[in-house]
Short mmCIF file of C-alpha atoms in Angstrom, two decimals:
data_model
loop_
_atom_site.label_atom_id
_atom_site.label_comp_id
_atom_site.label_asym_id
_atom_site.label_seq_id
_atom_site.Cartn_x
_atom_site.Cartn_y
_atom_site.Cartn_z
CA MET Z 1 -13.11 -15.60 8.95
CA PRO Z 2 -9.52 -16.42 8.32
CA ALA Z 3 -6.29 -15.70 10.14
CA HIS Z 4 -3.26 -15.26 7.92
CA LEU Z 5 0.37 -15.34 9.01
CA THR Z 6 2.95 -13.82 6.71
CA ASN Z 7 6.64 -13.02 6.81
CA LYS Z 8 6.26 -10.38 4.09
CA ALA Z 9 5.23 -6.74 4.39
CA PHE Z 10 1.54 -6.26 3.61
CA ASN Z 11 -0.71 -3.31 2.89
CA PRO Z 12 -3.64 -3.52 5.31
CA TRP Z 13 -5.97 -1.37 3.21
CA ASP Z 14 -5.42 -3.46 0.11
CA GLU Z 15 -5.99 -6.60 2.16
CA ILE Z 16 -9.28 -5.31 3.58
CA GLN Z 17 -10.45 -4.32 0.11
CA ARG Z 18 -9.49 -7.68 -1.39
CA TYR Z 19 -11.09 -9.70 1.39
CA GLN Z 20 -14.24 -7.60 1.35
CA ASP Z 21 -14.60 -7.93 -2.42
CA GLY Z 22 -14.06 -11.67 -2.29
CA HIS Z 23 -15.98 -12.74 0.80
CA LEU Z 24 -18.50 -10.20 2.05
CA GLN Z 25 -22.05 -9.98 0.77
CA SER Z 26 -22.61 -6.58 -0.81
CA GLY Z 27 -25.32 -4.54 0.93
CA HIS Z 28 -25.46 -6.86 3.93
CA TYR Z 29 -22.98 -5.36 6.37
CA GLY Z 30 -23.35 -1.82 7.67
CA ALA Z 31 -20.27 -1.53 9.86
CA THR Z 32 -16.59 -2.29 9.36
CA ALA Z 33 -14.17 -1.70 12.23
CA SER Z 34 -10.47 -2.21 11.69
CA PHE Z 35 -7.25 -1.88 13.60
CA VAL Z 36 -3.69 -1.78 12.29
CA GLY Z 37 -0.68 -2.10 14.58
CA THR Z 38 2.36 -0.52 12.96
CA MET Z 39 6.00 -0.74 13.96
CA ARG Z 40 7.31 2.49 15.39
CA ASP Z 41 10.89 3.64 15.13
CA PHE Z 42 11.24 4.24 18.85
CA ASN Z 43 10.19 2.50 22.06
CA ILE Z 44 10.92 3.49 25.67
CA ASN Z 45 12.83 6.51 24.36
CA GLU Z 46 15.21 4.42 22.30
CA SER Z 47 15.52 4.35 18.54
CA VAL Z 48 14.67 0.90 17.17
CA SER Z 49 16.17 -0.08 13.82
CA HIS Z 50 14.07 -3.21 13.33
CA MET Z 51 12.63 -6.12 15.20
CA THR Z 52 12.25 -9.85 14.82
CA LEU Z 53 8.89 -11.36 15.63
CA GLU Z 54 9.27 -14.99 16.62
CA HIS Z 55 6.24 -17.23 16.92
CA TYR Z 56 5.15 -20.83 17.43
CA PRO Z 57 3.75 -21.45 13.97
CA LYS Z 58 1.37 -24.34 14.56
CA MET Z 59 0.00 -22.91 17.76
CA THR Z 60 -0.29 -19.37 16.40
CA GLN Z 61 -2.38 -20.51 13.46
CA HIS Z 62 -4.50 -22.76 15.67
CA TYR Z 63 -5.06 -20.04 18.25
CA LEU Z 64 -5.96 -17.32 15.74
CA ASP Z 65 -8.30 -19.62 13.80
CA LYS Z 66 -10.16 -20.45 17.00
CA LEU Z 67 -10.25 -16.78 17.99
CA CYS Z 68 -11.83 -15.75 14.66
CA LEU Z 69 -14.45 -18.47 14.87
CA GLN Z 70 -15.36 -17.67 18.44
CA CYS Z 71 -15.42 -13.90 17.84
CA ASN Z 72 -17.67 -14.35 14.83
CA GLN Z 73 -20.22 -16.20 16.90
CA GLN Z 74 -19.96 -14.10 20.03
CA TYR Z 75 -20.54 -10.81 18.19
CA GLU Z 76 -22.80 -12.15 15.41
CA LEU Z 77 -20.47 -10.82 12.77
CA ASP Z 78 -20.79 -11.03 9.03
CA ASP Z 79 -17.11 -11.88 9.02
CA CYS Z 80 -13.73 -11.06 10.54
CA LEU Z 81 -10.12 -11.09 9.43
CA ILE Z 82 -6.72 -11.22 11.12
CA ILE Z 83 -3.37 -10.79 9.38
CA HIS Z 84 -0.19 -10.99 11.45
CA ARG Z 85 3.44 -10.64 10.49
CA PHE Z 86 6.33 -12.71 11.74
CA GLY Z 87 10.07 -12.55 11.02
CA ASP Z 88 11.99 -9.32 10.47
CA ILE Z 89 9.91 -6.15 10.61
CA TYR Z 90 11.04 -2.57 9.94
CA PRO Z 91 9.66 0.76 11.18
CA ASN Z 92 6.42 1.88 9.56
CA GLU Z 93 5.52 -1.67 8.50
CA PRO Z 94 2.17 -3.03 9.66
CA ILE Z 95 2.53 -5.85 12.21
CA VAL Z 96 -1.10 -6.81 12.67
CA LEU Z 97 -4.50 -6.15 11.10
CA THR Z 98 -7.85 -7.02 12.68
CA VAL Z 99 -11.16 -6.34 10.94
CA ALA Z 100 -14.78 -7.04 11.93
CA TRP Z 101 -17.81 -6.66 9.64
CA SER Z 102 -21.31 -6.60 11.10
CA ALA Z 103 -24.79 -5.16 10.61
CA HIS Z 104 -24.39 -2.51 13.32
CA ARG Z 105 -21.50 -0.54 14.68
CA ALA Z 106 -21.43 -1.68 18.32
CA GLN Z 107 -20.65 -5.28 17.41
CA ALA Z 108 -18.02 -4.28 14.86
CA PHE Z 109 -16.20 -1.98 17.30
CA ASP Z 110 -16.41 -4.47 20.16
CA ALA Z 111 -15.32 -7.43 18.04
CA CYS Z 112 -12.38 -5.62 16.44
CA ARG Z 113 -11.07 -4.62 19.84
CA TYR Z 114 -11.74 -8.06 21.30
CA LEU Z 115 -9.64 -9.65 18.55
CA MET Z 116 -6.74 -7.34 19.35
CA GLU Z 117 -6.92 -7.72 23.13
CA GLU Z 118 -7.13 -11.51 22.95
CA LEU Z 119 -4.35 -11.70 20.41
CA LYS Z 120 -2.14 -9.44 22.53
CA SER Z 121 -2.80 -11.57 25.61
CA ASN Z 122 -2.57 -15.06 24.18
CA ALA Z 123 -1.20 -15.44 20.66
CA PRO Z 124 2.30 -16.96 20.91
CA PHE Z 125 4.42 -14.20 19.39
CA TRP Z 126 7.55 -12.65 20.87
CA LYS Z 127 9.14 -9.40 19.82
CA LYS Z 128 12.87 -8.82 19.90
CA GLU Z 129 13.91 -5.25 19.18
CA VAL Z 130 17.25 -4.21 17.72
CA THR Z 131 18.51 -0.86 19.05
CA ASP Z 132 21.83 0.97 19.07
CA LYS Z 133 22.58 -0.81 22.35
CA GLY Z 134 21.90 -4.27 20.98
CA GLU Z 135 18.99 -6.65 20.97
CA ARG Z 136 16.33 -6.95 23.65
CA TRP Z 137 13.24 -9.04 24.13
CA VAL Z 138 10.18 -6.87 24.53
CA HIS Z 139 8.34 -7.43 27.81
CA ASN Z 140 4.70 -6.81 28.50
CA ASP Z 141 5.49 -4.43 31.32
CA ILE Z 142 7.65 -2.45 28.92
CA ILE Z 143 5.23 -2.27 26.06
CA ASN Z 144 2.45 -1.61 28.53
CA ASN Z 145 -0.42 -0.21 26.56
CA GLU Z 146 1.08 -0.53 23.10
CA MET U 1 6.89 -43.83 22.97
CA SER U 2 8.14 -40.24 23.14
CA ILE U 3 7.08 -36.68 23.67
CA SER U 4 8.52 -33.65 21.90
CA ILE U 5 9.41 -30.45 23.70
CA GLN U 6 9.72 -26.97 22.22
CA PHE U 7 11.26 -23.83 23.71
CA PHE U 8 10.61 -20.36 22.35
CA ALA U 9 12.06 -16.86 22.59
CA SER U 10 13.97 -16.12 25.82
CA LEU U 11 13.37 -19.67 27.09
CA ARG U 12 15.07 -21.03 23.99
CA GLU U 13 18.08 -18.85 24.82
CA ILE U 14 18.04 -19.63 28.54
CA THR U 15 17.77 -23.39 28.04
CA GLY U 16 20.11 -23.37 25.06
CA GLN U 17 17.81 -25.53 22.96
CA SER U 18 14.85 -24.99 20.67
CA GLN U 19 13.54 -28.53 20.80
CA THR U 20 14.23 -31.91 22.28
CA THR U 21 12.47 -35.22 22.91
CA LEU U 22 11.91 -37.34 26.00
CA SER U 23 10.94 -40.96 26.39
CA TYR U 24 7.35 -41.22 27.41
CA GLU U 25 6.63 -42.32 30.97
CA PRO U 26 3.20 -42.47 32.58
CA SER U 27 2.05 -39.77 35.01
CA MET U 28 4.55 -37.09 34.01
CA ASP U 29 3.18 -33.61 34.42
CA VAL U 30 4.42 -30.55 32.57
CA LEU U 31 6.69 -29.46 35.41
CA ILE U 32 8.44 -32.84 35.37
CA VAL U 33 8.83 -32.60 31.62
CA TRP U 34 10.48 -29.20 32.08
CA ALA U 35 12.84 -30.58 34.74
CA LYS U 36 13.87 -33.58 32.65
CA ALA U 37 14.28 -31.56 29.48
CA THR U 38 16.35 -28.79 31.09
CA ASN U 39 18.50 -30.83 33.45
CA ASN U 40 16.60 -29.47 36.45
CA MET U 41 16.76 -25.78 35.67
CA VAL U 42 14.43 -23.59 37.70
CA MET U 43 11.42 -22.65 35.57
CA PRO U 44 11.33 -18.85 35.23
CA ASP U 45 8.34 -17.01 36.67
CA ASN U 46 5.51 -16.42 34.20
CA THR U 47 6.56 -19.29 31.96
CA LEU U 48 3.65 -20.35 29.76
CA CYS U 49 3.06 -24.00 28.91
CA ALA U 50 1.11 -25.65 26.11
CA ILE U 51 0.30 -29.23 25.23
CA ASN U 52 -0.65 -29.83 21.61
CA MET U 53 -1.19 -26.10 20.94
CA GLU U 54 -3.46 -25.50 23.96
CA TYR U 55 -2.45 -23.63 27.10
CA VAL U 56 -2.16 -25.83 30.20
CA LYS U 57 -1.01 -25.45 33.78
CA THR U 58 2.22 -27.02 35.00
CA ASP U 59 0.36 -29.87 36.69
CA ALA U 60 -1.25 -31.06 33.45
CA ILE U 61 -0.41 -34.72 32.71
CA VAL U 62 1.39 -35.43 29.45
CA ALA U 63 0.33 -38.27 27.12
CA ASP U 64 2.47 -40.24 24.70
CA ASN U 65 3.24 -38.37 21.48
CA ASP U 66 2.25 -35.02 22.98
CA GLU U 67 4.01 -31.82 21.94
CA VAL U 68 4.87 -29.78 25.00
CA ALA U 69 5.92 -26.14 24.61
CA PHE U 70 7.45 -23.62 27.01
CA PHE U 71 7.62 -19.91 26.36
CA PRO U 72 7.63 -16.49 28.06
CA PRO U 73 4.66 -14.07 28.17
CA VAL U 74 3.58 -13.22 24.65
CA THR U 75 4.23 -9.83 23.03
CA GLY U 76 2.55 -9.97 19.62
CA GLY U 77 0.17 -7.55 17.97
CA MET E 1 -7.23 16.40 11.33
CA PRO E 2 -9.70 17.26 8.66
CA ALA E 3 -13.37 16.52 8.15
CA HIS E 4 -14.43 16.14 4.52
CA LEU E 5 -17.98 16.24 3.20
CA THR E 6 -18.62 14.78 -0.23
CA ASN E 7 -21.60 14.00 -2.43
CA LYS E 8 -19.61 11.40 -4.40
CA ALA E 9 -18.95 7.76 -3.63
CA PHE E 10 -15.55 7.28 -2.01
CA ASN E 11 -13.30 4.33 -1.28
CA PRO E 12 -12.43 4.48 2.43
CA TRP E 13 -9.30 2.33 2.13
CA ASP E 14 -7.86 4.51 -0.62
CA GLU E 15 -8.68 7.59 1.42
CA ILE E 16 -6.92 6.25 4.52
CA GLN E 17 -3.88 5.32 2.44
CA ARG E 18 -3.76 8.71 0.77
CA TYR E 19 -4.19 10.65 3.99
CA GLN E 20 -1.63 8.55 5.80
CA ASP E 21 0.93 8.95 3.04
CA GLY E 22 0.38 12.70 2.90
CA HIS E 23 0.03 13.67 6.54
CA LEU E 24 1.29 11.10 9.01
CA GLN E 25 4.89 10.86 10.15
CA SER E 26 6.34 7.50 9.16
CA GLY E 27 7.44 5.40 12.15
CA HIS E 28 5.71 7.68 14.67
CA TYR E 29 2.25 6.14 15.05
CA GLY E 30 1.78 2.57 16.23
CA ALA E 31 -1.97 2.26 16.11
CA THR E 32 -4.61 3.05 13.49
CA ALA E 33 -8.27 2.42 14.28
CA SER E 34 -10.88 2.98 11.61
CA PHE E 35 -14.61 2.63 11.17
CA VAL E 36 -16.64 2.58 7.96
CA GLY E 37 -20.42 2.86 7.96
CA THR E 38 -21.83 1.35 4.78
CA MET E 39 -25.34 1.56 3.35
CA ARG E 40 -27.22 -1.71 3.66
CA ASP E 41 -29.90 -2.81 1.21
CA PHE E 42 -32.42 -3.50 3.96
CA ASN E 43 -33.56 -1.86 7.20
CA ILE E 44 -36.32 -2.91 9.61
CA ASN E 45 -37.01 -5.89 7.34
CA GLU E 46 -37.66 -3.76 4.28
CA SER E 47 -35.62 -3.59 1.13
CA VAL E 48 -34.14 -0.11 0.63
CA SER E 49 -33.30 0.95 -2.92
CA HIS E 50 -31.39 4.07 -1.98
CA MET E 51 -31.39 6.93 0.44
CA THR E 52 -30.89 10.68 0.46
CA LEU E 53 -28.74 12.15 3.17
CA GLU E 54 -29.67 15.76 3.82
CA HIS E 55 -27.48 17.98 5.93
CA TYR E 56 -26.94 21.55 7.09
CA PRO E 57 -23.73 22.22 5.21
CA LYS E 58 -22.23 25.11 7.15
CA MET E 59 -23.08 23.59 10.52
CA THR E 60 -21.96 20.09 9.55
CA GLN E 61 -18.53 21.29 8.52
CA HIS E 62 -18.24 23.48 11.60
CA TYR E 63 -19.33 20.68 13.92
CA LEU E 64 -17.05 18.01 12.43
CA ASP E 65 -14.04 20.34 12.35
CA LYS E 66 -14.54 21.09 16.04
CA LEU E 67 -15.00 17.40 16.80
CA CYS E 68 -11.73 16.44 15.09
CA LEU E 69 -9.81 19.14 16.91
CA GLN E 70 -11.26 18.24 20.27
CA CYS E 71 -10.79 14.49 19.76
CA ASN E 72 -7.17 14.99 18.73
CA GLN E 73 -6.42 16.79 21.97
CA GLN E 74 -8.53 14.59 24.25
CA TYR E 75 -6.92 11.34 23.08
CA GLU E 76 -3.45 12.74 22.28
CA LEU E 77 -3.67 11.47 18.73
CA ASP E 78 -1.14 11.76 15.97
CA ASP E 79 -4.08 12.65 13.74
CA CYS E 80 -7.67 11.81 12.88
CA LEU E 81 -9.86 11.90 9.80
CA ILE E 82 -13.58 12.03 9.09
CA ILE E 83 -15.17 11.65 5.67
CA HIS E 84 -18.98 11.83 5.38
CA ARG E 85 -21.27 11.52 2.39
CA PHE E 86 -24.35 13.59 1.68
CA GLY E 87 -26.88 13.46 -1.17
CA ASP E 88 -28.04 10.24 -2.86
CA ILE E 89 -26.43 7.06 -1.55
CA TYR E 90 -26.89 3.51 -2.84
CA PRO E 91 -26.51 0.14 -1.10
CA ASN E 92 -22.95 -0.96 -0.43
CA GLU E 93 -21.64 2.60 -0.66
CA PRO E 94 -19.70 3.92 2.34
CA ILE E 95 -21.54 6.68 4.20
CA VAL E 96 -18.96 7.61 6.79
CA LEU E 97 -15.30 6.96 7.61
CA THR E 98 -13.60 7.78 10.91
CA VAL E 99 -9.92 7.11 11.53
CA ALA E 100 -7.65 7.76 14.52
CA TRP E 101 -3.85 7.42 14.55
CA SER E 102 -1.95 7.29 17.82
CA ALA E 103 1.11 5.83 19.51
CA HIS E 104 -0.84 3.12 21.35
CA ARG E 105 -3.96 1.15 20.65
CA ALA E 106 -6.22 2.21 23.53
CA GLN E 107 -6.31 5.83 22.41
CA ALA E 108 -6.83 4.91 18.76
CA PHE E 109 -9.75 2.58 19.53
CA ASP E 110 -11.35 4.99 21.99
CA ALA E 111 -10.94 8.00 19.72
CA CYS E 112 -12.29 6.26 16.62
CA ARG E 113 -15.39 5.20 18.51
CA TYR E 114 -15.78 8.60 20.13
CA LEU E 115 -15.77 10.27 16.71
CA MET E 116 -18.55 7.95 15.53
CA GLU E 117 -20.70 8.25 18.66
CA GLU E 118 -20.45 12.04 18.73
CA LEU E 119 -21.11 12.32 15.01
CA LYS E 120 -24.15 10.02 15.30
CA SER E 121 -25.53 12.07 18.20
CA ASN E 122 -24.86 15.59 17.01
CA ALA E 123 -23.81 16.06 13.39
CA PRO E 124 -26.75 17.61 11.49
CA PHE E 125 -27.48 14.87 8.94
CA TRP E 126 -30.86 13.32 8.18
CA LYS E 127 -31.46 10.10 6.29
CA LYS E 128 -34.47 9.52 4.07
CA GLU E 129 -34.81 5.96 2.79
CA VAL E 130 -36.57 4.99 -0.42
CA THR E 131 -38.34 1.63 -0.18
CA ASP E 132 -41.00 -0.19 -2.24
CA LYS E 133 -43.59 1.52 -0.08
CA GLY E 134 -42.23 5.00 -0.67
CA GLU E 135 -39.95 7.37 1.17
CA ARG E 136 -39.45 7.60 4.91
CA TRP E 137 -37.33 9.67 7.23
CA VAL E 138 -35.13 7.45 9.37
CA HIS E 139 -35.68 7.94 13.09
CA ASN E 140 -33.22 7.28 15.84
CA ASP E 141 -35.56 4.85 17.54
CA ILE E 142 -35.79 2.92 14.28
CA ILE E 143 -32.13 2.78 13.49
CA ASN E 144 -31.43 2.00 17.11
CA ASN E 145 -27.91 0.70 17.29
CA GLU E 146 -26.98 1.13 13.67
CA MET P 1 -32.00 44.44 10.89
CA SER P 2 -33.06 40.84 10.19
CA ILE P 3 -32.47 37.23 11.18
CA SER P 4 -32.49 34.28 8.84
CA ILE P 5 -34.25 31.03 9.67
CA GLN P 6 -33.54 27.58 8.25
CA PHE P 7 -35.65 24.41 8.43
CA PHE P 8 -34.26 20.96 7.65
CA ALA P 9 -35.53 17.46 6.88
CA SER P 10 -39.00 16.67 8.27
CA LEU P 11 -39.32 20.19 9.72
CA ARG P 12 -38.80 21.63 6.26
CA GLU P 13 -41.68 19.45 5.03
CA ILE P 14 -43.93 20.15 8.03
CA THR P 15 -43.45 23.89 7.89
CA GLY P 16 -43.51 23.96 4.09
CA GLN P 17 -40.40 26.15 3.87
CA SER P 18 -36.66 25.66 3.85
CA GLN P 19 -35.75 29.17 4.83
CA THR P 20 -37.24 32.53 5.64
CA THR P 21 -36.27 35.80 7.27
CA LEU P 22 -37.73 37.87 10.08
CA SER P 23 -37.22 41.48 11.05
CA TYR P 24 -35.00 41.70 14.08
CA GLU P 25 -36.64 42.72 17.34
CA PRO P 26 -34.89 42.85 20.72
CA SER P 27 -35.41 40.08 23.29
CA MET P 28 -36.78 37.44 20.93
CA ASP P 29 -35.86 33.92 22.03
CA VAL P 30 -35.68 30.90 19.73
CA LEU P 31 -39.21 29.77 20.59
CA ILE P 32 -40.61 33.15 19.57
CA VAL P 33 -38.64 33.01 16.32
CA TRP P 34 -40.17 29.59 15.63
CA ALA P 35 -43.69 30.90 16.34
CA LYS P 36 -43.27 33.96 14.13
CA ALA P 37 -41.64 32.00 11.30
CA THR P 38 -44.25 29.21 11.28
CA ASN P 39 -47.39 31.21 11.88
CA ASN P 40 -47.69 29.79 15.38
CA MET P 41 -47.33 26.10 14.58
CA VAL P 42 -46.65 23.87 17.58
CA MET P 43 -42.98 22.97 17.71
CA PRO P 44 -42.63 19.17 17.41
CA ASP P 45 -41.14 17.28 20.33
CA ASN P 46 -37.40 16.76 20.06
CA THR P 47 -36.87 19.68 17.73
CA LEU P 48 -33.26 20.78 17.77
CA CYS P 49 -32.31 24.45 17.52
CA ALA P 50 -29.08 26.14 16.53
CA ILE P 51 -27.93 29.74 16.40
CA ASN P 52 -24.96 30.44 14.12
CA MET P 53 -24.10 26.70 13.84
CA GLU P 54 -24.13 26.05 17.59
CA TYR P 55 -26.81 24.10 19.43
CA VAL P 56 -28.96 26.22 21.76
CA LYS P 57 -32.07 25.78 23.90
CA THR P 58 -35.36 27.33 22.93
CA ASP P 59 -34.97 30.14 25.46
CA ALA P 60 -31.73 31.39 23.90
CA ILE P 61 -31.98 35.06 22.88
CA VAL P 62 -31.45 35.86 19.22
CA ALA P 63 -29.25 38.74 18.06
CA ASP P 64 -29.49 40.77 14.89
CA ASN P 65 -28.09 38.97 11.81
CA ASP P 66 -28.19 35.59 13.54
CA GLU P 67 -28.90 32.44 11.57
CA VAL P 68 -31.43 30.31 13.44
CA ALA P 69 -31.98 26.69 12.41
CA PHE P 70 -34.64 24.13 13.34
CA PHE P 71 -34.32 20.42 12.65
CA PRO P 72 -35.33 16.97 13.91
CA PRO P 73 -33.02 14.55 15.76
CA VAL P 74 -30.00 13.78 13.60
CA THR P 75 -29.49 10.44 11.84
CA GLY P 76 -26.11 10.62 10.13
CA GLY P 77 -23.20 8.23 10.21
#
């Protein structure tokens, strides 16, 4: 149940496959729920050329590790996985991946969403978007439901 | 006998520094650390505070060698 | 927003990648929620060697097509995808894949789960498990939350 | 002037047939179709019925050339 931080583009589907092959017990899990957050090329009606995702490295890793561990126990998962980008990110690149494996679907769905909601609320990342009009920090009230 | 202080994102830009250190003194809470580290700037609304990678409130007492961090609401994911 | 029925094993991650590359507009969607239901090698404490998934082909396709269309509109998705097996299925093989792409995460999560819950309740499939003790039709009250 | 009838899963096994046809007669509902097609077997609880790929209740009236299907609760996904 690891959390990985990376400053390189990653392919979420390859990562799920690789993690599943390496860590999950074949025939044991019946449900896999996943979420991928991808950078869009517009936000609040403005074209965004790229963004920089700053974070607090030690705290991010610590927070996400704890979140995985706690989520695993709370939802009785077989396993879970978080991958999160930092640094410069371009449109259509995945920013975050959360995955939950469990025996039954309710736990997998609930856990996958829980990971995302907690991460969105608490993981110390900050987005700065670069638009035609310059740079801007993204605010929660702007990104709203994103 | 010191504590380290980190500023992130917009608070790094507002305070003009990404990190600094303070001499440790007993009974300092996080708000006092902010004031000393920023030359008495007003702390922006919604500022988040952490000691040693755990969220705390501004009245949390700081121990010697602690790492204190200040940052705006998070926007990851 | 297609629904595919197949009697061959499929790799859900490859299918998502392929569909996304072929049909989704790069930079437009920000959220991708997916669910994979995988055959387990046990159920109700009994080892299951394989199962046969019977269906009502014309009605299954009709039902899943309608479901995709309706889900797309209801959740304002960029797109959605369902792939479902029929025929003989062995442990660790994916049975079903549902995917929803949207601008924001709430719609993607909700839509992906909606596809699964509706499919589980209404799509005309029937599972027969083969165990050491012989064959048995799976009942809803047995599979419970699966 | 006929309707086709399909049975699936456990209902195929219970009735001993996967499909059959009946001559069309006016005003037949789904329950009558079941009775005629199964030689008056009792319809199991929770049987699901469809006409032309759409779920219907047992009192739905069948038209000429309809495809009527009977099956147990579904267990896909």
